[in-house]
PDB file of C-alpha atoms in Angstrom:
ATOM      1  CA  MET A   4      17.887 -26.123  26.189  1.00  0.00           C
ATOM      2  CA  THR A   5      16.194 -24.954  22.803  1.00  0.00           C
ATOM      3  CA  VAL A   6      13.703 -27.168  21.487  1.00  0.00           C
ATOM      4  CA  PRO A   7      13.698 -27.118  17.455  1.00  0.00           C
ATOM      5  CA  ALA A   8      10.349 -27.349  15.687  1.00  0.00           C
ATOM      6  CA  PRO A   9       9.764 -30.562  13.952  1.00  0.00           C
ATOM      7  CA  LEU A  10       9.716 -30.720  10.079  1.00  0.00           C
ATOM      8  CA  PRO A  11       6.616 -29.988   8.478  1.00  0.00           C
ATOM      9  CA  ALA A  12       4.920 -33.371   6.408  1.00  0.00           C
ATOM     10  CA  THR A  13       5.201 -31.621   3.409  1.00  0.00           C
ATOM     11  CA  GLU A  14       8.663 -30.077   3.932  1.00  0.00           C
ATOM     12  CA  ARG A  15      10.312 -30.655   0.518  1.00  0.00           C
ATOM     13  CA  ALA A  16       7.386 -29.549  -1.269  1.00  0.00           C
ATOM     14  CA  ARG A  17       7.408 -26.442   0.930  1.00  0.00           C
ATOM     15  CA  LEU A  18      10.931 -25.565  -0.026  1.00  0.00           C
ATOM     16  CA  ALA A  19      10.650 -26.118  -3.335  1.00  0.00           C
ATOM     17  CA  ALA A  20       7.697 -23.307  -3.491  1.00  0.00           C
ATOM     18  CA  LEU A  21       9.396 -21.007  -1.583  1.00  0.00           C
ATOM     19  CA  ARG A  22      12.571 -21.405  -3.895  1.00  0.00           C
ATOM     20  CA  ARG A  23      10.480 -20.892  -6.979  1.00  0.00           C
ATOM     21  CA  TYR A  24       9.637 -17.550  -5.917  1.00  0.00           C
ATOM     22  CA  ALA A  25      13.458 -16.764  -5.871  1.00  0.00           C
ATOM     23  CA  ILE A  26      12.871 -14.201  -2.959  1.00  0.00           C
ATOM     24  CA  LEU A  27      15.455 -15.321  -0.358  1.00  0.00           C
ATOM     25  CA  ASP A  28      18.404 -12.749   0.002  1.00  0.00           C
ATOM     26  CA  SER A  29      16.574 -10.238  -2.225  1.00  0.00           C
ATOM     27  CA  ALA A  30      16.521  -6.566  -2.007  1.00  0.00           C
ATOM     28  CA  PRO A  31      14.031  -4.808   0.633  1.00  0.00           C
ATOM     29  CA  ASP A  32      10.358  -4.483  -0.845  1.00  0.00           C
ATOM     30  CA  PRO A  33       9.168  -0.819   0.268  1.00  0.00           C
ATOM     31  CA  VAL A  34       5.495  -2.707   0.361  1.00  0.00           C
ATOM     32  CA  LEU A  35       6.390  -5.296   2.843  1.00  0.00           C
ATOM     33  CA  ASP A  36       8.402  -2.827   4.836  1.00  0.00           C
ATOM     34  CA  ARG A  37       5.095  -0.645   5.261  1.00  0.00           C
ATOM     35  CA  ILE A  38       3.195  -3.796   6.075  1.00  0.00           C
ATOM     36  CA  THR A  39       5.771  -4.742   8.663  1.00  0.00           C
ATOM     37  CA  CYS A  40       5.884  -1.144  10.313  1.00  0.00           C
ATOM     38  CA  PHE A  41       2.275  -0.934   9.898  1.00  0.00           C
ATOM     39  CA  ALA A  42       1.811  -4.350  11.827  1.00  0.00           C
ATOM     40  CA  ALA A  43       4.195  -2.867  14.601  1.00  0.00           C
ATOM     41  CA  ARG A  44       2.188   0.109  15.203  1.00  0.00           C
ATOM     42  CA  GLN A  45      -1.230  -1.734  14.974  1.00  0.00           C
ATOM     43  CA  PHE A  46      -0.597  -4.052  17.846  1.00  0.00           C
ATOM     44  CA  ASN A  47       1.837  -1.830  19.751  1.00  0.00           C
ATOM     45  CA  MET A  48       4.749  -3.966  19.847  1.00  0.00           C
ATOM     46  CA  PRO A  49       8.329  -2.844  19.616  1.00  0.00           C
ATOM     47  CA  ILE A  50       9.344  -5.574  16.930  1.00  0.00           C
ATOM     48  CA  ALA A  51       7.472  -6.922  13.445  1.00  0.00           C
ATOM     49  CA  VAL A  52       9.134  -9.266  11.065  1.00  0.00           C
ATOM     50  CA  ILE A  53       8.411 -10.994   7.690  1.00  0.00           C
ATOM     51  CA  SER A  54      10.354 -14.253   7.913  1.00  0.00           C
ATOM     52  CA  LEU A  55      10.711 -16.688   5.247  1.00  0.00           C
ATOM     53  CA  VAL A  56      11.570 -20.091   6.854  1.00  0.00           C
ATOM     54  CA  ASP A  57      14.613 -22.007   4.390  1.00  0.00           C
ATOM     55  CA  GLU A  58      15.959 -25.338   5.004  1.00  0.00           C
ATOM     56  CA  ASN A  59      18.477 -24.312   7.993  1.00  0.00           C
ATOM     57  CA  ARG A  60      17.546 -20.585   8.637  1.00  0.00           C
ATOM     58  CA  GLN A  61      14.910 -17.986   8.924  1.00  0.00           C
ATOM     59  CA  TRP A  62      15.625 -15.056   6.685  1.00  0.00           C
ATOM     60  CA  PHE A  63      13.753 -11.853   7.360  1.00  0.00           C
ATOM     61  CA  GLN A  64      12.468 -10.337   4.347  1.00  0.00           C
ATOM     62  CA  ALA A  65      11.498  -6.910   6.182  1.00  0.00           C
ATOM     63  CA  THR A  66      11.992  -6.016   9.776  1.00  0.00           C
ATOM     64  CA  CYS A  67      10.510  -3.374  12.133  1.00  0.00           C
ATOM     65  CA  GLY A  68      12.542  -2.830  15.337  1.00  0.00           C
ATOM     66  CA  LEU A  69      15.152  -5.522  14.552  1.00  0.00           C
ATOM     67  CA  ASP A  70      18.561  -5.136  12.629  1.00  0.00           C
ATOM     68  CA  ALA A  71      19.145  -8.734  12.193  1.00  0.00           C
ATOM     69  CA  THR A  72      18.697 -10.453   8.805  1.00  0.00           C
ATOM     70  CA  GLU A  73      18.380 -14.046   9.641  1.00  0.00           C
ATOM     71  CA  THR A  74      18.734 -16.496  12.365  1.00  0.00           C
ATOM     72  CA  GLY A  75      19.113 -20.315  12.325  1.00  0.00           C
ATOM     73  CA  ARG A  76      16.127 -22.281  12.028  1.00  0.00           C
ATOM     74  CA  ASP A  77      16.724 -24.214  14.859  1.00  0.00           C
ATOM     75  CA  VAL A  78      15.863 -21.446  17.317  1.00  0.00           C
ATOM     76  CA  ALA A  79      13.322 -19.729  15.305  1.00  0.00           C
ATOM     77  CA  PHE A  80       9.889 -19.167  16.425  1.00  0.00           C
ATOM     78  CA  CYS A  81       8.461 -19.190  13.141  1.00  0.00           C
ATOM     79  CA  ALA A  82       9.640 -22.653  12.479  1.00  0.00           C
ATOM     80  CA  HIS A  83       7.159 -23.539  14.823  1.00  0.00           C
ATOM     81  CA  ALA A  84       4.353 -21.170  13.879  1.00  0.00           C
ATOM     82  CA  ILE A  85       4.295 -22.605  10.179  1.00  0.00           C
ATOM     83  CA  LEU A  86       3.204 -25.900  11.553  1.00  0.00           C
ATOM     84  CA  ASP A  87      -0.178 -24.535  13.134  1.00  0.00           C
ATOM     85  CA  THR A  88      -2.417 -23.121  10.715  1.00  0.00           C
ATOM     86  CA  ASP A  89      -4.081 -20.673  13.574  1.00  0.00           C
ATOM     87  CA  VAL A  90      -1.825 -17.873  14.648  1.00  0.00           C
ATOM     88  CA  PHE A  91       0.976 -19.442  16.777  1.00  0.00           C
ATOM     89  CA  VAL A  92       1.309 -17.147  20.117  1.00  0.00           C
ATOM     90  CA  VAL A  93       3.622 -17.479  22.765  1.00  0.00           C
ATOM     91  CA  PRO A  94       2.189 -15.116  25.643  1.00  0.00           C
ATOM     92  CA  ASP A  95       5.382 -15.551  27.906  1.00  0.00           C
ATOM     93  CA  ALA A  96       8.719 -17.203  26.539  1.00  0.00           C
ATOM     94  CA  HIS A  97      10.209 -17.504  29.985  1.00  0.00           C
ATOM     95  CA  CYS A  98       7.266 -19.934  31.000  1.00  0.00           C
ATOM     96  CA  ASP A  99       7.221 -21.869  27.961  1.00  0.00           C
ATOM     97  CA  PRO A 100       9.724 -25.051  27.905  1.00  0.00           C
ATOM     98  CA  ARG A 101      10.174 -24.989  24.150  1.00  0.00           C
ATOM     99  CA  PHE A 102      11.511 -21.645  24.381  1.00  0.00           C
ATOM    100  CA  ALA A 103      12.759 -20.795  27.907  1.00  0.00           C
ATOM    101  CA  ALA A 104      16.592 -21.520  27.127  1.00  0.00           C
ATOM    102  CA  ASN A 105      16.227 -19.983  23.637  1.00  0.00           C
ATOM    103  CA  PRO A 106      19.152 -17.838  22.967  1.00  0.00           C
ATOM    104  CA  LEU A 107      16.606 -15.274  21.021  1.00  0.00           C
ATOM    105  CA  VAL A 108      14.827 -15.242  24.677  1.00  0.00           C
ATOM    106  CA  THR A 109      17.963 -15.189  27.082  1.00  0.00           C
ATOM    107  CA  GLY A 110      19.791 -12.672  24.871  1.00  0.00           C
ATOM    108  CA  PRO A 111      18.788 -10.002  22.318  1.00  0.00           C
ATOM    109  CA  PRO A 112      16.429  -9.227  20.722  1.00  0.00           C
ATOM    110  CA  HIS A 113      14.890 -10.762  24.237  1.00  0.00           C
ATOM    111  CA  VAL A 114      11.869 -12.062  23.077  1.00  0.00           C
ATOM    112  CA  ARG A 115       9.014 -12.599  25.516  1.00  0.00           C
ATOM    113  CA  PHE A 116       5.991 -12.413  23.591  1.00  0.00           C
ATOM    114  CA  TYR A 117       5.483 -13.599  20.024  1.00  0.00           C
ATOM    115  CA  ALA A 118       2.643 -14.047  17.542  1.00  0.00           C
ATOM    116  CA  GLY A 119       2.923 -15.309  14.234  1.00  0.00           C
ATOM    117  CA  ALA A 120       0.451 -16.100  11.441  1.00  0.00           C
ATOM    118  CA  GLN A 121       1.557 -18.188   8.264  1.00  0.00           C
ATOM    119  CA  LEU A 122       2.434 -16.690   4.641  1.00  0.00           C
ATOM    120  CA  VAL A 123       0.454 -19.494   2.689  1.00  0.00           C
ATOM    121  CA  ASN A 124       1.025 -19.446  -0.795  1.00  0.00           C
ATOM    122  CA  PRO A 125      -1.989 -20.568  -3.297  1.00  0.00           C
ATOM    123  CA  GLN A 126      -0.861 -24.224  -3.436  1.00  0.00           C
ATOM    124  CA  GLY A 127      -1.083 -24.117   0.397  1.00  0.00           C
ATOM    125  CA  HIS A 128       2.400 -23.935   1.282  1.00  0.00           C
ATOM    126  CA  ALA A 129       3.705 -21.960   4.229  1.00  0.00           C
ATOM    127  CA  LEU A 130       6.581 -19.851   3.299  1.00  0.00           C
ATOM    128  CA  GLY A 131       6.874 -18.129   6.593  1.00  0.00           C
ATOM    129  CA  THR A 132       5.470 -15.798   8.690  1.00  0.00           C
ATOM    130  CA  LEU A 133       4.339 -12.161   9.786  1.00  0.00           C
ATOM    131  CA  CYS A 134       4.935 -12.072  13.349  1.00  0.00           C
ATOM    132  CA  VAL A 135       4.851  -9.257  16.161  1.00  0.00           C
ATOM    133  CA  ILE A 136       7.128  -9.513  19.112  1.00  0.00           C
ATOM    134  CA  ASP A 137       7.509  -7.950  22.443  1.00  0.00           C
ATOM    135  CA  THR A 138      10.220  -8.101  24.992  1.00  0.00           C
ATOM    136  CA  GLU A 139       7.427  -8.137  27.770  1.00  0.00           C
ATOM    137  CA  ALA A 140       5.009 -10.806  28.452  1.00  0.00           C
ATOM    138  CA  ARG A 141       1.469 -10.469  26.999  1.00  0.00           C
ATOM    139  CA  HIS A 142      -1.962 -12.318  27.643  1.00  0.00           C
ATOM    140  CA  ASP A 143      -4.226  -9.738  25.940  1.00  0.00           C
ATOM    141  CA  PHE A 144      -3.563 -10.777  22.207  1.00  0.00           C
ATOM    142  CA  SER A 145      -7.370 -11.342  21.495  1.00  0.00           C
ATOM    143  CA  GLU A 146      -9.129 -13.339  18.908  1.00  0.00           C
ATOM    144  CA  ASP A 147      -9.624  -9.908  17.049  1.00  0.00           C
ATOM    145  CA  ASP A 148      -5.896  -9.270  17.138  1.00  0.00           C
ATOM    146  CA  LYS A 149      -5.342 -12.861  15.702  1.00  0.00           C
ATOM    147  CA  ALA A 150      -7.721 -12.284  12.819  1.00  0.00           C
ATOM    148  CA  ALA A 151      -6.118  -8.887  11.874  1.00  0.00           C
ATOM    149  CA  LEU A 152      -2.597 -10.264  12.054  1.00  0.00           C
ATOM    150  CA  SER A 153      -3.891 -13.466   9.527  1.00  0.00           C
ATOM    151  CA  ASP A 154      -5.327 -10.496   7.115  1.00  0.00           C
ATOM    152  CA  LEU A 155      -2.393  -8.632   7.294  1.00  0.00           C
ATOM    153  CA  ALA A 156      -0.242 -12.051   6.604  1.00  0.00           C
ATOM    154  CA  ALA A 157      -2.654 -12.617   3.735  1.00  0.00           C
ATOM    155  CA  MET A 158      -1.794  -9.394   2.069  1.00  0.00           C
ATOM    156  CA  VAL A 159       2.079 -10.092   2.383  1.00  0.00           C
ATOM    157  CA  ALA A 160       1.560 -13.609   0.814  1.00  0.00           C
ATOM    158  CA  ASP A 161      -0.613 -12.094  -2.002  1.00  0.00           C
ATOM    159  CA  HIS A 162       2.032  -9.323  -2.655  1.00  0.00           C
ATOM    160  CA  ILE A 163       4.647 -11.872  -2.785  1.00  0.00           C
ATOM    161  CA  ASP A 164       2.823 -14.431  -5.070  1.00  0.00           C
ATOM    162  CA  MET A 165       1.865 -11.460  -7.375  1.00  0.00           C
ATOM    163  CA  ARG A 166       5.440  -9.741  -7.399  1.00  0.00           C
ATOM    164  CA  TYR A 167       7.483 -12.563  -7.734  1.00  0.00           C
ATOM    165  CA  THR A 168       5.528 -14.727  -9.911  1.00  0.00           C
ATOM    166  CA  ALA A 169       5.465 -11.811 -12.200  1.00  0.00           C
ATOM    167  CA  GLY A 170       9.512 -12.150 -12.265  1.00  0.00           C
ATOM    168  CA  ASP A 171       8.935 -15.854 -13.271  1.00  0.00           C
ATOM    169  CA  VAL A 172       6.740 -14.840 -16.087  1.00  0.00           C
ATOM    170  CA  LEU A 173       9.380 -12.573 -17.378  1.00  0.00           C
ATOM    171  CA  LYS A 174      12.174 -15.367 -17.002  1.00  0.00           C
ATOM    172  CA  GLU A 175       9.714 -17.694 -19.029  1.00  0.00           C
ATOM    173  CA  VAL A 176       8.912 -15.001 -21.528  1.00  0.00           C
ATOM    174  CA  GLU A 177      12.584 -14.207 -22.065  1.00  0.00           C
ATOM    175  CA  SER A 178      13.765 -17.734 -22.308  1.00  0.00           C
ATOM    176  CA  ARG A 179      11.202 -18.494 -25.124  1.00  0.00           C
ATOM    177  CA  VAL A 180      11.781 -15.095 -26.659  1.00  0.00           C
ATOM    178  CA  GLN A 181      15.704 -16.111 -26.825  1.00  0.00           C
ATOM    179  CA  ALA A 182      14.885 -19.497 -28.271  1.00  0.00           C
ATOM    180  CA  GLU A 183      13.795 -17.832 -31.529  1.00  0.00           C
ATOM    181  CA  ASN A 184      15.750 -16.075 -34.066  1.00  0.00           C
ATOM    182  CA  SER A 185      13.163 -14.151 -35.699  1.00  0.00           C
ATOM    183  CA  LEU A 186      10.728 -11.383 -34.975  1.00  0.00           C
ATOM    184  CA  ALA A 187       8.097 -13.968 -35.874  1.00  0.00           C
ATOM    185  CA  ILE A 188       7.898 -14.945 -32.312  1.00  0.00           C
ATOM    186  CA  ALA A 189       4.797 -13.003 -31.753  1.00  0.00           C
ATOM    187  CA  ALA A 190       2.600 -15.347 -33.768  1.00  0.00           C
ATOM    188  CA  ARG A 191       2.422 -18.796 -33.041  1.00  0.00           C
ATOM    189  CA  GLN A 192       5.303 -19.836 -30.741  1.00  0.00           C
ATOM    190  CA  LEU A 193       3.825 -17.478 -27.808  1.00  0.00           C
ATOM    191  CA  GLU A 194       0.027 -17.744 -28.625  1.00  0.00           C
ATOM    192  CA  LEU A 195      -1.021 -19.984 -26.186  1.00  0.00           C
ATOM    193  CA  PHE A 196       1.178 -18.634 -23.375  1.00  0.00           C
ATOM    194  CA  PHE A 197       0.064 -15.036 -23.993  1.00  0.00           C
ATOM    195  CA  GLU A 198      -3.377 -16.048 -23.812  1.00  0.00           C
ATOM    196  CA  TYR A 199      -2.951 -17.327 -20.332  1.00  0.00           C
ATOM    197  CA  ALA A 200      -0.209 -15.415 -18.824  1.00  0.00           C
ATOM    198  CA  PRO A 201      -1.180 -14.490 -15.117  1.00  0.00           C
ATOM    199  CA  VAL A 202       0.242 -11.149 -15.484  1.00  0.00           C
ATOM    200  CA  PRO A 203       0.070  -8.207 -17.858  1.00  0.00           C
ATOM    201  CA  VAL A 204       3.250  -8.628 -20.392  1.00  0.00           C
ATOM    202  CA  ALA A 205       4.021  -7.589 -23.549  1.00  0.00           C
ATOM    203  CA  VAL A 206       7.389  -8.041 -26.112  1.00  0.00           C
ATOM    204  CA  PHE A 207       8.561  -5.240 -28.127  1.00  0.00           C
ATOM    205  CA  ASP A 208      11.037  -5.255 -30.657  1.00  0.00           C
ATOM    206  CA  THR A 209      14.137  -2.524 -30.778  1.00  0.00           C
ATOM    207  CA  GLU A 210      11.605   0.190 -32.608  1.00  0.00           C
ATOM    208  CA  MET A 211       9.399  -0.449 -29.572  1.00  0.00           C
ATOM    209  CA  ARG A 212       6.726  -2.059 -31.957  1.00  0.00           C
ATOM    210  CA  TYR A 213       4.439  -4.678 -30.482  1.00  0.00           C
ATOM    211  CA  LEU A 214       5.584  -8.200 -31.260  1.00  0.00           C
ATOM    212  CA  ALA A 215       3.202  -9.709 -28.809  1.00  0.00           C
ATOM    213  CA  ALA A 216       0.622  -8.915 -25.833  1.00  0.00           C
ATOM    214  CA  SER A 217      -0.842 -11.051 -23.394  1.00  0.00           C
ATOM    215  CA  ARG A 218      -4.711 -10.903 -22.749  1.00  0.00           C
ATOM    216  CA  ASN A 219      -4.137  -9.808 -19.522  1.00  0.00           C
ATOM    217  CA  TRP A 220      -1.946  -6.764 -20.833  1.00  0.00           C
ATOM    218  CA  CYS A 221      -4.945  -5.747 -23.228  1.00  0.00           C
ATOM    219  CA  GLU A 222      -7.496  -5.969 -20.827  1.00  0.00           C
ATOM    220  CA  SER A 223      -5.486  -3.864 -18.329  1.00  0.00           C
ATOM    221  CA  PHE A 224      -4.970  -0.922 -20.740  1.00  0.00           C
ATOM    222  CA  ASN A 225      -8.303  -1.132 -23.030  1.00  0.00           C
ATOM    223  CA  LEU A 226      -6.304  -2.312 -26.058  1.00  0.00           C
ATOM    224  CA  ASP A 227      -7.694  -4.406 -29.086  1.00  0.00           C
ATOM    225  CA  SER A 228      -5.459  -7.394 -29.068  1.00  0.00           C
ATOM    226  CA  GLY A 229      -6.008  -7.652 -32.836  1.00  0.00           C
ATOM    227  CA  ALA A 230      -4.702  -4.359 -33.577  1.00  0.00           C
ATOM    228  CA  VAL A 231      -1.556  -3.949 -31.445  1.00  0.00           C
ATOM    229  CA  ILE A 232       0.714  -6.332 -33.191  1.00  0.00           C
ATOM    230  CA  GLY A 233       3.323  -3.739 -35.561  1.00  0.00           C
ATOM    231  CA  ARG A 234       2.179  -0.833 -33.826  1.00  0.00           C
ATOM    232  CA  SER A 235       4.328   1.204 -31.746  1.00  0.00           C
ATOM    233  CA  HIS A 236       4.004   1.685 -28.010  1.00  0.00           C
ATOM    234  CA  LYS A 237       3.503   5.231 -28.274  1.00  0.00           C
ATOM    235  CA  GLU A 238       1.116   4.906 -30.930  1.00  0.00           C
ATOM    236  CA  VAL A 239      -0.915   2.651 -28.799  1.00  0.00           C
ATOM    237  CA  MET A 240      -0.571   4.279 -25.718  1.00  0.00           C
ATOM    238  CA  PRO A 241       0.579   8.312 -26.333  1.00  0.00           C
ATOM    239  CA  HIS A 242      -0.270   9.051 -22.680  1.00  0.00           C
ATOM    240  CA  ILE A 243       2.731   6.994 -21.443  1.00  0.00           C
ATOM    241  CA  PRO A 244       4.990   9.540 -19.763  1.00  0.00           C
ATOM    242  CA  ASP A 245       8.384  10.871 -21.246  1.00  0.00           C
ATOM    243  CA  ALA A 246      10.470   9.096 -18.188  1.00  0.00           C
ATOM    244  CA  TRP A 247       8.872   5.711 -19.366  1.00  0.00           C
ATOM    245  CA  SER A 248      10.404   6.266 -22.838  1.00  0.00           C
ATOM    246  CA  ASP A 249      13.600   6.931 -21.479  1.00  0.00           C
ATOM    247  CA  GLN A 250      13.625   3.811 -19.425  1.00  0.00           C
ATOM    248  CA  TYR A 251      12.849   1.972 -22.759  1.00  0.00           C
ATOM    249  CA  ALA A 252      15.598   3.296 -24.187  1.00  0.00           C
ATOM    250  CA  ARG A 253      18.171   2.656 -21.492  1.00  0.00           C
ATOM    251  CA  CYS A 254      16.747  -0.904 -21.234  1.00  0.00           C
ATOM    252  CA  LEU A 255      17.777  -1.359 -25.108  1.00  0.00           C
ATOM    253  CA  LYS A 256      21.485  -0.645 -24.064  1.00  0.00           C
ATOM    254  CA  GLY A 257      20.931  -3.318 -21.752  1.00  0.00           C
ATOM    255  CA  GLU A 258      19.549  -2.236 -18.288  1.00  0.00           C
ATOM    256  CA  SER A 259      17.104  -3.448 -16.443  1.00  0.00           C
ATOM    257  CA  PHE A 260      14.073  -2.004 -14.198  1.00  0.00           C
ATOM    258  CA  ASP A 261      12.012  -3.164 -11.683  1.00  0.00           C
ATOM    259  CA  ILE A 262       9.558  -0.029 -10.551  1.00  0.00           C
ATOM    260  CA  ASP A 263       7.153  -0.704  -7.258  1.00  0.00           C
ATOM    261  CA  GLU A 264       5.094   2.411  -7.760  1.00  0.00           C
ATOM    262  CA  ASP A 265       4.489   4.855 -10.761  1.00  0.00           C
ATOM    263  CA  LYS A 266       1.864   6.828 -11.946  1.00  0.00           C
ATOM    264  CA  LEU A 267       0.330   6.109 -15.158  1.00  0.00           C
ATOM    265  CA  PRO A 268      -1.888   8.901 -16.569  1.00  0.00           C
ATOM    266  CA  LYS A 269      -5.425   7.901 -17.830  1.00  0.00           C
ATOM    267  CA  PRO A 270      -6.283   9.020 -21.369  1.00  0.00           C
ATOM    268  CA  ASP A 271      -9.539  10.750 -19.810  1.00  0.00           C
ATOM    269  CA  GLY A 272      -7.652  12.324 -17.107  1.00  0.00           C
ATOM    270  CA  GLY A 273      -6.376  11.314 -13.808  1.00  0.00           C
ATOM    271  CA  PHE A 274      -3.888   8.438 -13.221  1.00  0.00           C
ATOM    272  CA  HIS A 275      -3.737   5.263 -11.485  1.00  0.00           C
ATOM    273  CA  TRP A 276      -0.629   3.433  -9.932  1.00  0.00           C
ATOM    274  CA  VAL A 277       1.331   0.332 -11.437  1.00  0.00           C
ATOM    275  CA  ARG A 278       4.057  -1.780 -10.744  1.00  0.00           C
ATOM    276  CA  ARG A 279       6.539  -2.237 -13.827  1.00  0.00           C
ATOM    277  CA  GLN A 280       9.386  -4.556 -14.659  1.00  0.00           C
ATOM    278  CA  ILE A 281      11.518  -4.200 -18.112  1.00  0.00           C
ATOM    279  CA  ARG A 282      13.953  -6.502 -19.457  1.00  0.00           C
ATOM    280  CA  PRO A 283      15.990  -6.490 -22.713  1.00  0.00           C
ATOM    281  CA  TRP A 284      15.768  -9.701 -24.613  1.00  0.00           C
ATOM    282  CA  ARG A 285      18.386 -11.510 -26.798  1.00  0.00           C
ATOM    283  CA  ASP A 286      18.474 -13.348 -29.793  1.00  0.00           C
ATOM    284  CA  ARG A 287      20.542 -16.805 -29.981  1.00  0.00           C
ATOM    285  CA  HIS A 288      23.607 -14.752 -30.760  1.00  0.00           C
ATOM    286  CA  GLY A 289      23.372 -12.240 -27.725  1.00  0.00           C
ATOM    287  CA  THR A 290      21.942  -9.361 -29.282  1.00  0.00           C
ATOM    288  CA  ILE A 291      19.478  -7.307 -28.120  1.00  0.00           C
ATOM    289  CA  GLY A 292      16.147  -7.711 -29.981  1.00  0.00           C
ATOM    290  CA  GLY A 293      13.830  -5.462 -28.158  1.00  0.00           C
ATOM    291  CA  LEU A 294      11.998  -5.192 -24.336  1.00  0.00           C
ATOM    292  CA  ILE A 295       9.796  -7.589 -22.396  1.00  0.00           C
ATOM    293  CA  VAL A 296       7.574  -5.246 -20.192  1.00  0.00           C
ATOM    294  CA  SER A 297       5.328  -6.326 -17.374  1.00  0.00           C
ATOM    295  CA  SER A 298       2.878  -3.958 -15.758  1.00  0.00           C
ATOM    296  CA  ARG A 299       0.397  -4.511 -12.924  1.00  0.00           C
ATOM    297  CA  SER A 300      -1.766  -2.275 -11.014  1.00  0.00           C
TER     298      SER A 300
END
């Protein structure tokens, strides 16, 4: 019979942390897709998965070599892996009483070897794992292999925290902006928030004039925080691509954008890659009052 993993001692807090990211059942993430495929190549495994362990299931944020999108938590190897701060390794599932009768072993995808490293967020909660799987038993997964898998898992966890925390920031800004009925929101109401916002974020009116800009935003783009309010985005950053202006115009009509990779020209030549999120904000009457933009290198 299958032996389900016990629940972590901090299960309630762990689940709350996972759900705050609002990542479950989200769209594919190209960055995580690439890391997953790299892991499969790096360890010469037919399958690699980023698995997030929910209350009753494990949901796959990214997969390589596997068509499934989720399984029950009761049969999940990853439910065992989140209990162990070390990389959890099963050299031969046929010889392990916890997994020998597991339907993922006796049937597709015919798991025989498993190694999973925890995805730990900054608060110390294991959200899931980055795991690699083989259909053949393997006894050669070394300490160096464990260290490399842990490093990749840390990259995944960092990406999740940065990208999806940025989404939380935008929601927070939007909710605060919507609570105001005046363009004066740039002054005192959001002053502390923008001082300590964890990502670069700015608020614009319908003419793309700055209403507010976080300290992170100004530092990222070498702007004088005291000199941007009331000025147009194009005036402050004349080197932004025309495609961005088109996106802003469409967003002011109600669209939203999540751009994973985009080129931003530098004023002195060259460019750097940025990730951007753009949302319209609305006043209490439901009218679009401008945009909220988050940008991260």
